[in-house]
Amino acid sequence: MPELKDKSVFAIIVAAGSGNRCPGPRAKQFLNLKGKPIYTRSVQAFQETACVSGIIIVGPGNNAAALLEMQALTETFPKVIKVVAGGKSRTESVANGLKALRSSGNITENDPVLIHDGVRPLVTPELIRQVAGKVGPDQIAIPTTTPTATVKKISGETITATIDRETTGLAQTPQGVTYALLEEAVSHWLKHPTSAITDEGSLIENLPPERRQQIIMNNVSGDPDNLKITFPKDLQKAETILDERENLKPVSPDNLPYKPRVATGFGYDVHAFAPQRKLFLGGLEIPHPLGLAGHSDADVLIHALVDAILGAIGAGDIGRHFPDHDPTYKDLSSLFFLQRTMRLVQKRGFHLEAADITVVAEQPKLKPHIPEMLTRLHRCIAQPCQLNIKATTSEGLGFTGRREGIAAYAVATVTAT
Ligand code: MG
């Protein structure tokens, strides 16, 4: 197989779907993922992969306005050759992309063509390179992941067997095939269209058996984070993965942030009282007729503390790390946020020295509960530090005085380790 450095890799990004499983006014490839339409993130990944020379984007076939918008939004990616309209099926869309690639005139028969679902925005240059590297004459490459659950064979309403997980794979994209083989498989399909083609692997399987036998399908180890956005919850998962990637991104030496020897952060939070909720403060359930409204357990004390700690290490705020629309955090104990924040403190090379928290509440009386709150916070932080909690009222003034909710203020100081 020729070395990857000798090949020109081309990509066809298919973003032509109608997306009727993801509710909303627009097809899912146009939905926003952290401020950018999903498909543009897929395009960006290919743009950033050095071995990729050209990209064709296939948009919806029945929506001229959407196509124009796609052209405008991808103008800044120099590798994009053309945005073309898709067809009625996935294979028709790929055929349209292939036609555009053919007329670009720069491609030769053994060049790998990588076909990618526009709704897999978390694809990495690493995976793109691995797939491209395993494409050769009569050799295609498909990334797969091993299912995490036990896989059953089903016939109607009964289960007939358990399939050995190790012998199965969940196919992802990009799938890579040489330009010549893609031309061959697409033109065969155009003459013998079948409806069950869902990826390029099955497009190759659609070739006559004697031809199919000559082709090797190479398995590439897929990336579990390379999600296909199908349902709204996938979008939230993708956001969390992007956040994690941002946190782990190595900082280049030219823009190393200043790392202070000592730093202090400030946090403030408010939650309103609500019926039928338990009241949690400092990781402790406190008997009271009303609880606090919120997505998690609404522990206002811990939220202020977490914000103060994140402030001290220069890591943004609680909403960035634990978005309140993420179902993972629904009704979750806020001690989890504190634990995760402490992990981040360590990862960034800091030690939490001290934190001081003031809770403003007209009711209930919190003083008797402070020792147990401190015990729980110390247990969660799990390293020596000085913690102080104060409880006060606002003398009947303002929203806390009117007993509408509880406010908390915190400062935290960290030192570099
Ligand atoms: Mg809060």
GROMACS .gro file of C-alpha atoms and ligand atoms in nm:
model
  418
    1MET     CA    1   0.000   0.000   0.000
    2PRO     CA    2   0.149   0.340  -0.093
    3GLU     CA    3   0.258   0.564   0.194
    4LEU     CA    4  -0.001   0.816   0.311
    5LYS     CA    5   0.235   1.103   0.237
    6ASP     CA    6   0.229   1.007  -0.132
    7LYS     CA    7  -0.149   1.019  -0.153
    8SER     CA    8  -0.392   1.304  -0.206
    9VAL     CA    9  -0.691   1.239   0.015
   10PHE     CA   10  -1.033   1.376  -0.077
   11ALA     CA   11  -1.345   1.393   0.137
   12ILE     CA   12  -1.714   1.387   0.056
   13ILE     CA   13  -1.910   1.518   0.354
   14VAL     CA   14  -2.273   1.417   0.328
   15ALA     CA   15  -2.505   1.664   0.500
   16ALA     CA   16  -2.812   1.612   0.288
   17GLY     CA   17  -3.049   1.451   0.539
   18SER     CA   18  -3.392   1.575   0.632
   19GLY     CA   19  -3.323   1.494   0.998
   20ASN     CA   20  -3.674   1.409   1.107
   21ARG     CA   21  -3.563   1.225   1.425
   22CYS     CA   22  -3.411   1.539   1.581
   23PRO     CA   23  -3.704   1.774   1.650
   24GLY     CA   24  -3.674   2.139   1.561
   25PRO     CA   25  -3.728   2.370   1.269
   26ARG     CA   26  -3.412   2.260   1.083
   27ALA     CA   27  -3.245   1.937   0.978
   28LYS     CA   28  -2.999   1.817   1.240
   29GLN     CA   29  -2.681   1.898   1.042
   30PHE     CA   30  -2.775   2.267   1.070
   31LEU     CA   31  -2.829   2.261   1.448
   32ASN     CA   32  -2.583   2.454   1.659
   33LEU     CA   33  -2.313   2.274   1.852
   34LYS     CA   34  -2.140   2.526   2.079
   35GLY     CA   35  -2.214   2.816   1.844
   36LYS     CA   36  -2.140   2.645   1.511
   37PRO     CA   37  -2.365   2.439   1.280
   38ILE     CA   38  -2.285   2.070   1.327
   39TYR     CA   39  -2.174   2.006   0.967
   40THR     CA   40  -1.921   2.294   0.974
   41ARG     CA   41  -1.741   2.119   1.262
   42SER     CA   42  -1.714   1.807   1.043
   43VAL     CA   43  -1.574   2.021   0.760
   44GLN     CA   44  -1.329   2.185   1.000
   45ALA     CA   45  -1.187   1.848   1.111
   46PHE     CA   46  -1.107   1.759   0.747
   47GLN     CA   47  -0.974   2.109   0.682
   48GLU     CA   48  -0.732   2.064   0.976
   49THR     CA   49  -0.605   1.722   0.858
   50ALA     CA   50  -0.283   1.777   0.667
   51CYS     CA   51  -0.319   1.484   0.423
   52VAL     CA   52  -0.664   1.601   0.301
   53SER     CA   53  -0.640   1.801  -0.023
   54GLY     CA   54  -1.001   1.868  -0.115
   55ILE     CA   55  -1.350   1.853   0.032
   56ILE     CA   56  -1.689   1.823  -0.138
   57ILE     CA   57  -1.994   1.905   0.074
   58VAL     CA   58  -2.327   1.750  -0.022
   59GLY     CA   59  -2.621   1.953   0.110
   60PRO     CA   60  -2.998   1.901   0.091
   61GLY     CA   61  -3.129   1.841  -0.261
   62ASN     CA   62  -3.455   2.023  -0.210
   63ASN     CA   63  -3.348   2.340  -0.033
   64ALA     CA   64  -3.166   2.600  -0.243
   65ALA     CA   65  -3.155   2.852   0.043
   66ALA     CA   66  -2.982   2.599   0.269
   67LEU     CA   67  -2.726   2.525  -0.004
   68LEU     CA   68  -2.647   2.894  -0.047
   69GLU     CA   69  -2.605   2.928   0.329
   70MET     CA   70  -2.371   2.626   0.332
   71GLN     CA   71  -2.164   2.782   0.054
   72ALA     CA   72  -2.140   3.109   0.246
   73LEU     CA   73  -2.052   2.941   0.578
   74THR     CA   74  -1.781   2.717   0.431
   75GLU     CA   75  -1.618   2.981   0.213
   76THR     CA   76  -1.350   3.030   0.476
   77PHE     CA   77  -1.231   2.667   0.449
   78PRO     CA   78  -0.973   2.674   0.166
   79LYS     CA   79  -0.998   2.298   0.102
   80VAL     CA   80  -1.370   2.307   0.014
   81ILE     CA   81  -1.394   2.251  -0.362
   82LYS     CA   82  -1.770   2.270  -0.400
   83VAL     CA   83  -2.103   2.249  -0.220
   84VAL     CA   84  -2.347   2.038  -0.423
   85ALA     CA   85  -2.708   1.926  -0.384
   86GLY     CA   86  -2.778   1.574  -0.259
   87GLY     CA   87  -3.018   1.316  -0.394
   88LYS     CA   88  -3.310   1.117  -0.258
   89SER     CA   89  -3.092   0.851  -0.094
   90ARG     CA   90  -2.751   0.847   0.072
   91THR     CA   91  -2.593   0.673  -0.228
   92GLU     CA   92  -2.746   0.924  -0.470
   93SER     CA   93  -2.594   1.200  -0.257
   94VAL     CA   94  -2.255   1.028  -0.262
   95ALA     CA   95  -2.291   0.990  -0.641
   96ASN     CA   96  -2.351   1.366  -0.671
   97GLY     CA   97  -2.045   1.436  -0.456
   98LEU     CA   98  -1.840   1.197  -0.666
   99LYS     CA   99  -1.951   1.374  -0.985
  100ALA     CA  100  -1.829   1.705  -0.841
  101LEU     CA  101  -1.499   1.543  -0.745
  102ARG     CA  102  -1.461   1.399  -1.096
  103SER     CA  103  -1.520   1.736  -1.260
  104SER     CA  104  -1.268   1.905  -1.028
  105GLY     CA  105  -1.010   1.716  -1.237
  106ASN     CA  106  -0.744   1.682  -0.965
  107ILE     CA  107  -0.809   1.328  -0.852
  108THR     CA  108  -0.634   1.010  -0.969
  109GLU     CA  109  -0.763   0.655  -0.943
  110ASN     CA  110  -0.575   0.537  -0.633
  111ASP     CA  111  -0.642   0.851  -0.428
  112PRO     CA  112  -0.845   0.771  -0.115
  113VAL     CA  113  -1.191   0.927  -0.098
  114LEU     CA  114  -1.325   0.949   0.256
  115ILE     CA  115  -1.702   0.964   0.286
  116HIS     CA  116  -1.818   1.119   0.610
  117ASP     CA  117  -2.156   1.185   0.773
  118GLY     CA  118  -2.193   1.559   0.827
  119VAL     CA  119  -2.366   1.479   1.157
  120ARG     CA  120  -2.050   1.325   1.308
  121PRO     CA  121  -1.893   1.656   1.412
  122LEU     CA  122  -1.648   1.510   1.667
  123VAL     CA  123  -1.435   1.322   1.413
  124THR     CA  124  -1.065   1.386   1.477
  125PRO     CA  125  -0.778   1.440   1.230
  126GLU     CA  126  -0.620   1.134   1.396
  127LEU     CA  127  -0.908   0.904   1.289
  128ILE     CA  128  -0.920   1.064   0.941
  129ARG     CA  129  -0.548   0.988   0.896
  130GLN     CA  130  -0.585   0.630   1.018
  131VAL     CA  131  -0.873   0.558   0.779
  132ALA     CA  132  -0.693   0.722   0.482
  133GLY     CA  133  -0.380   0.519   0.564
  134LYS     CA  134  -0.564   0.188   0.522
  135VAL     CA  135  -0.713   0.263   0.180
  136GLY     CA  136  -0.544   0.106  -0.122
  137PRO     CA  137  -0.631  -0.052  -0.457
  138ASP     CA  138  -0.917  -0.292  -0.375
  139GLN     CA  139  -0.882  -0.215  -0.006
  140ILE     CA  140  -1.135  -0.006   0.179
  141ALA     CA  141  -1.121   0.113   0.542
  142ILE     CA  142  -1.407   0.134   0.790
  143PRO     CA  143  -1.374   0.251   1.151
  144THR     CA  144  -1.573   0.046   1.402
  145THR     CA  145  -1.623   0.036   1.777
  146THR     CA  146  -1.706  -0.272   1.983
  147PRO     CA  147  -2.056  -0.261   2.134
  148THR     CA  148  -2.045  -0.207   2.511
  149ALA     CA  149  -2.367  -0.403   2.576
  150THR     CA  150  -2.428  -0.773   2.518
  151VAL     CA  151  -2.552  -0.821   2.163
  152LYS     CA  152  -2.849  -1.047   2.090
  153LYS     CA  153  -2.976  -1.193   1.768
  154ILE     CA  154  -3.348  -1.131   1.735
  155SER     CA  155  -3.611  -1.298   1.525
  156GLY     CA  156  -3.951  -1.130   1.552
  157GLU     CA  157  -4.044  -1.131   1.920
  158THR     CA  158  -3.786  -1.382   2.040
  159ILE     CA  159  -3.411  -1.376   2.100
  160THR     CA  160  -3.238  -1.657   1.919
  161ALA     CA  161  -2.873  -1.620   2.020
  162THR     CA  162  -2.609  -1.414   2.196
  163ILE     CA  163  -2.347  -1.286   1.954
  164ASP     CA  164  -1.987  -1.266   2.069
  165ARG     CA  165  -1.931  -0.891   2.106
  166GLU     CA  166  -1.568  -0.920   1.999
  167THR     CA  167  -1.679  -1.041   1.656
  168THR     CA  168  -1.911  -0.743   1.599
  169GLY     CA  169  -1.843  -0.378   1.528
  170LEU     CA  170  -2.054  -0.064   1.509
  171ALA     CA  171  -1.960   0.113   1.187
  172GLN     CA  172  -1.866   0.480   1.191
  173THR     CA  173  -1.755   0.726   0.927
  174PRO     CA  174  -1.535   0.841   0.757
  175GLN     CA  175  -1.517   0.529   0.541
  176GLY     CA  176  -1.239   0.528   0.287
  177VAL     CA  177  -1.225   0.382  -0.063
  178THR     CA  178  -1.008   0.460  -0.366
  179TYR     CA  179  -1.153   0.695  -0.626
  180ALA     CA  180  -1.154   0.414  -0.888
  181LEU     CA  181  -1.337   0.167  -0.663
  182LEU     CA  182  -1.591   0.430  -0.557
  183GLU     CA  183  -1.664   0.507  -0.923
  184GLU     CA  184  -1.706   0.134  -0.989
  185ALA     CA  185  -1.934   0.072  -0.689
  186VAL     CA  186  -2.149   0.382  -0.750
  187SER     CA  187  -2.196   0.310  -1.121
  188HIS     CA  188  -2.289  -0.052  -1.038
  189TRP     CA  189  -2.541   0.076  -0.782
  190LEU     CA  190  -2.688   0.324  -1.032
  191LYS     CA  191  -2.757   0.030  -1.264
  192HIS     CA  192  -2.875  -0.200  -0.982
  193PRO     CA  193  -3.012   0.028  -0.711
  194THR     CA  194  -3.100  -0.139  -0.383
  195SER     CA  195  -3.247   0.055  -0.098
  196ALA     CA  196  -3.048  -0.095   0.192
  197ILE     CA  197  -2.724   0.099   0.136
  198THR     CA  198  -2.646   0.286   0.458
  199ASP     CA  199  -2.268   0.318   0.429
  200GLU     CA  200  -1.985   0.265   0.181
  201GLY     CA  201  -1.916  -0.080   0.326
  202SER     CA  202  -2.259  -0.196   0.212
  203LEU     CA  203  -2.213  -0.015  -0.120
  204ILE     CA  204  -1.908  -0.236  -0.183
  205GLU     CA  205  -2.100  -0.545  -0.065
  206ASN     CA  206  -2.355  -0.459  -0.335
  207LEU     CA  207  -2.096  -0.539  -0.606
  208PRO     CA  208  -2.129  -0.876  -0.783
  209PRO     CA  209  -1.996  -1.154  -0.552
  210GLU     CA  210  -1.697  -1.242  -0.773
  211ARG     CA  211  -1.581  -0.877  -0.763
  212ARG     CA  212  -1.668  -0.838  -0.394
  213GLN     CA  213  -1.434  -1.130  -0.312
  214GLN     CA  214  -1.134  -0.936  -0.444
  215ILE     CA  215  -1.187  -0.649  -0.206
  216ILE     CA  216  -1.045  -0.636   0.145
  217MET     CA  217  -1.237  -0.437   0.403
  218ASN     CA  218  -0.987  -0.311   0.659
  219ASN     CA  219  -1.112  -0.253   1.010
  220VAL     CA  220  -0.986   0.065   1.177
  221SER     CA  221  -1.029   0.110   1.550
  222GLY     CA  222  -1.306   0.373   1.576
  223ASP     CA  223  -1.340   0.654   1.826
  224PRO     CA  224  -1.624   0.617   2.081
  225ASP     CA  225  -1.649   0.999   2.093
  226ASN     CA  226  -1.715   1.015   1.717
  227LEU     CA  227  -2.090   1.040   1.785
  228LYS     CA  228  -2.358   1.050   1.522
  229ILE     CA  229  -2.600   1.324   1.621
  230THR     CA  230  -2.941   1.161   1.591
  231PHE     CA  231  -3.136   1.270   1.897
  232PRO     CA  232  -3.129   1.594   2.103
  233LYS     CA  233  -2.949   1.414   2.386
  234ASP     CA  234  -2.660   1.338   2.146
  235LEU     CA  235  -2.612   1.712   2.103
  236GLN     CA  236  -2.572   1.757   2.479
  237LYS     CA  237  -2.327   1.466   2.495
  238ALA     CA  238  -2.127   1.620   2.209
  239GLU     CA  239  -2.111   1.952   2.395
  240THR     CA  240  -1.972   1.780   2.705
  241ILE     CA  241  -1.706   1.602   2.495
  242LEU     CA  242  -1.607   1.932   2.329
  243ASP     CA  243  -1.581   2.097   2.672
  244GLU     CA  244  -1.355   1.816   2.793
  245ARG     CA  245  -1.140   1.846   2.480
  246GLU     CA  246  -1.104   2.221   2.539
  247ASN     CA  247  -0.994   2.158   2.897
  248LEU     CA  248  -0.738   1.900   2.789
  249LYS     CA  249  -0.605   2.096   2.493
  250PRO     CA  250  -0.229   2.134   2.533
  251VAL     CA  251  -0.137   2.498   2.563
  252SER     CA  252   0.117   2.603   2.304
  253PRO     CA  253   0.434   2.761   2.449
  254ASP     CA  254   0.364   3.097   2.277
  255ASN     CA  255   0.035   3.150   2.455
  256LEU     CA  256   0.103   2.988   2.792
  257PRO     CA  257  -0.136   3.152   3.036
  258TYR     CA  258   0.025   3.319   3.333
  259LYS     CA  259   0.024   3.077   3.625
  260PRO     CA  260   0.003   3.264   3.953
  261ARG     CA  261   0.174   3.137   4.268
  262VAL     CA  262  -0.134   3.237   4.469
  263ALA     CA  263  -0.479   3.321   4.337
  264THR     CA  264  -0.820   3.396   4.482
  265GLY     CA  265  -1.157   3.342   4.317
  266PHE     CA  266  -1.502   3.467   4.405
  267GLY     CA  267  -1.836   3.289   4.368
  268TYR     CA  268  -2.197   3.395   4.407
  269ASP     CA  269  -2.518   3.199   4.363
  270VAL     CA  270  -2.889   3.228   4.435
  271HIS     CA  271  -3.166   2.971   4.428
  272ALA     CA  272  -3.536   3.034   4.492
  273PHE     CA  273  -3.738   2.834   4.743
  274ALA     CA  274  -3.971   2.581   4.585
  275PRO     CA  275  -4.228   2.336   4.725
  276GLN     CA  276  -4.179   1.961   4.693
  277ARG     CA  277  -3.802   1.990   4.691
  278LYS     CA  278  -3.554   1.881   4.956
  279LEU     CA  279  -3.322   2.146   5.095
  280PHE     CA  280  -2.952   2.070   5.045
  281LEU     CA  281  -2.677   2.297   5.175
  282GLY     CA  282  -2.311   2.207   5.200
  283GLY     CA  283  -2.389   1.852   5.083
  284LEU     CA  284  -2.628   1.803   5.375
  285GLU     CA  285  -3.004   1.758   5.366
  286ILE     CA  286  -3.160   2.004   5.608
  287PRO     CA  287  -3.514   1.946   5.735
  288HIS     CA  288  -3.732   2.232   5.608
  289PRO     CA  289  -4.079   2.256   5.448
  290LEU     CA  290  -3.929   2.411   5.133
  291GLY     CA  291  -3.632   2.315   4.918
  292LEU     CA  292  -3.450   2.513   4.649
  293ALA     CA  293  -3.545   2.507   4.280
  294GLY     CA  294  -3.276   2.402   4.033
  295HIS     CA  295  -3.157   2.146   3.782
  296SER     CA  296  -2.920   1.965   4.019
  297ASP     CA  297  -2.991   1.943   4.394
  298ALA     CA  298  -2.965   2.328   4.394
  299ASP     CA  299  -2.705   2.332   4.673
  300VAL     CA  300  -2.642   2.705   4.655
  301LEU     CA  301  -2.352   2.688   4.904
  302ILE     CA  302  -2.155   2.435   4.698
  303HIS     CA  303  -2.234   2.620   4.373
  304ALA     CA  304  -2.085   2.943   4.512
  305LEU     CA  305  -1.783   2.748   4.643
  306VAL     CA  306  -1.728   2.571   4.308
  307ASP     CA  307  -1.748   2.904   4.123
  308ALA     CA  308  -1.494   3.055   4.365
  309ILE     CA  309  -1.254   2.763   4.313
  310LEU     CA  310  -1.296   2.771   3.933
  311GLY     CA  311  -1.233   3.145   3.946
  312ALA     CA  312  -0.913   3.096   4.145
  313ILE     CA  313  -0.771   2.851   3.888
  314GLY     CA  314  -0.890   3.063   3.595
  315ALA     CA  315  -1.123   2.792   3.461
  316GLY     CA  316  -1.445   2.978   3.386
  317ASP     CA  317  -1.763   2.903   3.577
  318ILE     CA  318  -1.986   2.618   3.691
  319GLY     CA  319  -2.221   2.651   3.390
  320ARG     CA  320  -1.935   2.583   3.149
  321HIS     CA  321  -1.826   2.265   3.324
  322PHE     CA  322  -2.168   2.133   3.428
  323PRO     CA  323  -2.430   2.274   3.186
  324ASP     CA  324  -2.775   2.291   3.346
  325HIS     CA  325  -2.938   2.141   3.035
  326ASP     CA  326  -2.730   1.823   3.064
  327PRO     CA  327  -2.955   1.541   3.189
  328THR     CA  328  -2.648   1.381   3.358
  329TYR     CA  329  -2.666   1.646   3.630
  330LYS     CA  330  -3.042   1.635   3.690
  331ASP     CA  331  -3.107   1.616   4.066
  332LEU     CA  332  -2.744   1.514   4.115
  333SER     CA  333  -2.567   1.592   4.444
  334SER     CA  334  -2.359   1.905   4.402
  335LEU     CA  335  -2.079   1.728   4.593
  336PHE     CA  336  -2.010   1.565   4.253
  337PHE     CA  337  -1.941   1.912   4.103
  338LEU     CA  338  -1.704   1.986   4.391
  339GLN     CA  339  -1.522   1.657   4.345
  340ARG     CA  340  -1.482   1.714   3.969
  341THR     CA  341  -1.367   2.072   4.032
  342MET     CA  342  -1.102   1.949   4.276
  343ARG     CA  343  -0.977   1.710   4.008
  344LEU     CA  344  -0.940   2.009   3.776
  345VAL     CA  345  -0.754   2.201   4.050
  346GLN     CA  346  -0.505   1.916   4.071
  347LYS     CA  347  -0.476   1.878   3.695
  348ARG     CA  348  -0.392   2.246   3.660
  349GLY     CA  349  -0.121   2.217   3.925
  350PHE     CA  350  -0.288   2.399   4.215
  351HIS     CA  351  -0.373   2.324   4.577
  352LEU     CA  352  -0.683   2.461   4.748
  353GLU     CA  353  -0.554   2.644   5.055
  354ALA     CA  354  -0.867   2.801   5.200
  355ALA     CA  355  -1.226   2.891   5.127
  356ASP     CA  356  -1.468   3.113   5.312
  357ILE     CA  357  -1.842   3.091   5.245
  358THR     CA  358  -2.129   3.310   5.362
  359VAL     CA  359  -2.486   3.186   5.328
  360VAL     CA  360  -2.764   3.446   5.347
  361ALA     CA  361  -3.096   3.297   5.458
  362GLU     CA  362  -3.376   3.427   5.678
  363GLN     CA  363  -3.478   3.066   5.742
  364PRO     CA  364  -3.401   2.793   5.837
  365LYS     CA  365  -3.144   2.851   6.107
  366LEU     CA  366  -2.822   2.704   5.969
  367LYS     CA  367  -2.574   2.745   6.254
  368PRO     CA  368  -2.639   2.402   6.412
  369HIS     CA  369  -2.573   2.232   6.077
  370ILE     CA  370  -2.240   2.402   5.996
  371PRO     CA  371  -2.011   2.141   6.163
  372GLU     CA  372  -2.169   1.855   5.961
  373MET     CA  373  -2.152   2.062   5.637
  374LEU     CA  374  -1.780   2.121   5.699
  375THR     CA  375  -1.725   1.749   5.758
  376ARG     CA  376  -1.895   1.664   5.427
  377LEU     CA  377  -1.708   1.930   5.229
  378HIS     CA  378  -1.372   1.823   5.376
  379ARG     CA  379  -1.449   1.458   5.298
  380CYS     CA  380  -1.530   1.549   4.937
  381ILE     CA  381  -1.226   1.775   4.890
  382ALA     CA  382  -1.011   1.498   5.039
  383GLN     CA  383  -0.699   1.706   5.094
  384PRO     CA  384  -0.600   1.936   5.379
  385CYS     CA  385  -0.738   2.291   5.354
  386GLN     CA  386  -0.904   2.553   5.570
  387LEU     CA  387  -1.279   2.583   5.523
  388ASN     CA  388  -1.508   2.830   5.691
  389ILE     CA  389  -1.886   2.862   5.665
  390LYS     CA  390  -2.084   3.158   5.802
  391ALA     CA  391  -2.461   3.193   5.809
  392THR     CA  392  -2.635   3.528   5.823
  393THR     CA  393  -2.973   3.689   5.751
  394SER     CA  394  -3.037   4.010   5.558
  395GLU     CA  395  -3.247   4.162   5.838
  396GLY     CA  396  -3.572   4.112   5.649
  397LEU     CA  397  -3.450   4.314   5.349
  398GLY     CA  398  -3.447   4.208   4.984
  399PHE     CA  399  -3.537   3.866   4.838
  400THR     CA  400  -3.357   3.673   5.107
  401GLY     CA  401  -3.528   3.887   5.372
  402ARG     CA  402  -3.866   3.812   5.213
  403ARG     CA  403  -3.777   3.441   5.242
  404GLU     CA  404  -3.797   3.394   4.864
  405GLY     CA  405  -3.466   3.214   4.837
  406ILE     CA  406  -3.112   3.165   4.963
  407ALA     CA  407  -2.795   3.341   4.844
  408ALA     CA  408  -2.437   3.229   4.897
  409TYR     CA  409  -2.103   3.406   4.854
  410ALA     CA  410  -1.764   3.236   4.857
  411VAL     CA  411  -1.399   3.316   4.814
  412ALA     CA  412  -1.133   3.050   4.760
  413THR     CA  413  -0.755   3.076   4.753
  414VAL     CA  414  -0.527   2.835   4.571
  415THR     CA  415  -0.148   2.805   4.556
  416ALA     CA  416   0.061   2.658   4.278
  417THR     CA  417   0.198   2.312   4.354
  418MG      MG  418  -2.665   2.734   4.120
   0.00000   0.00000   0.00000
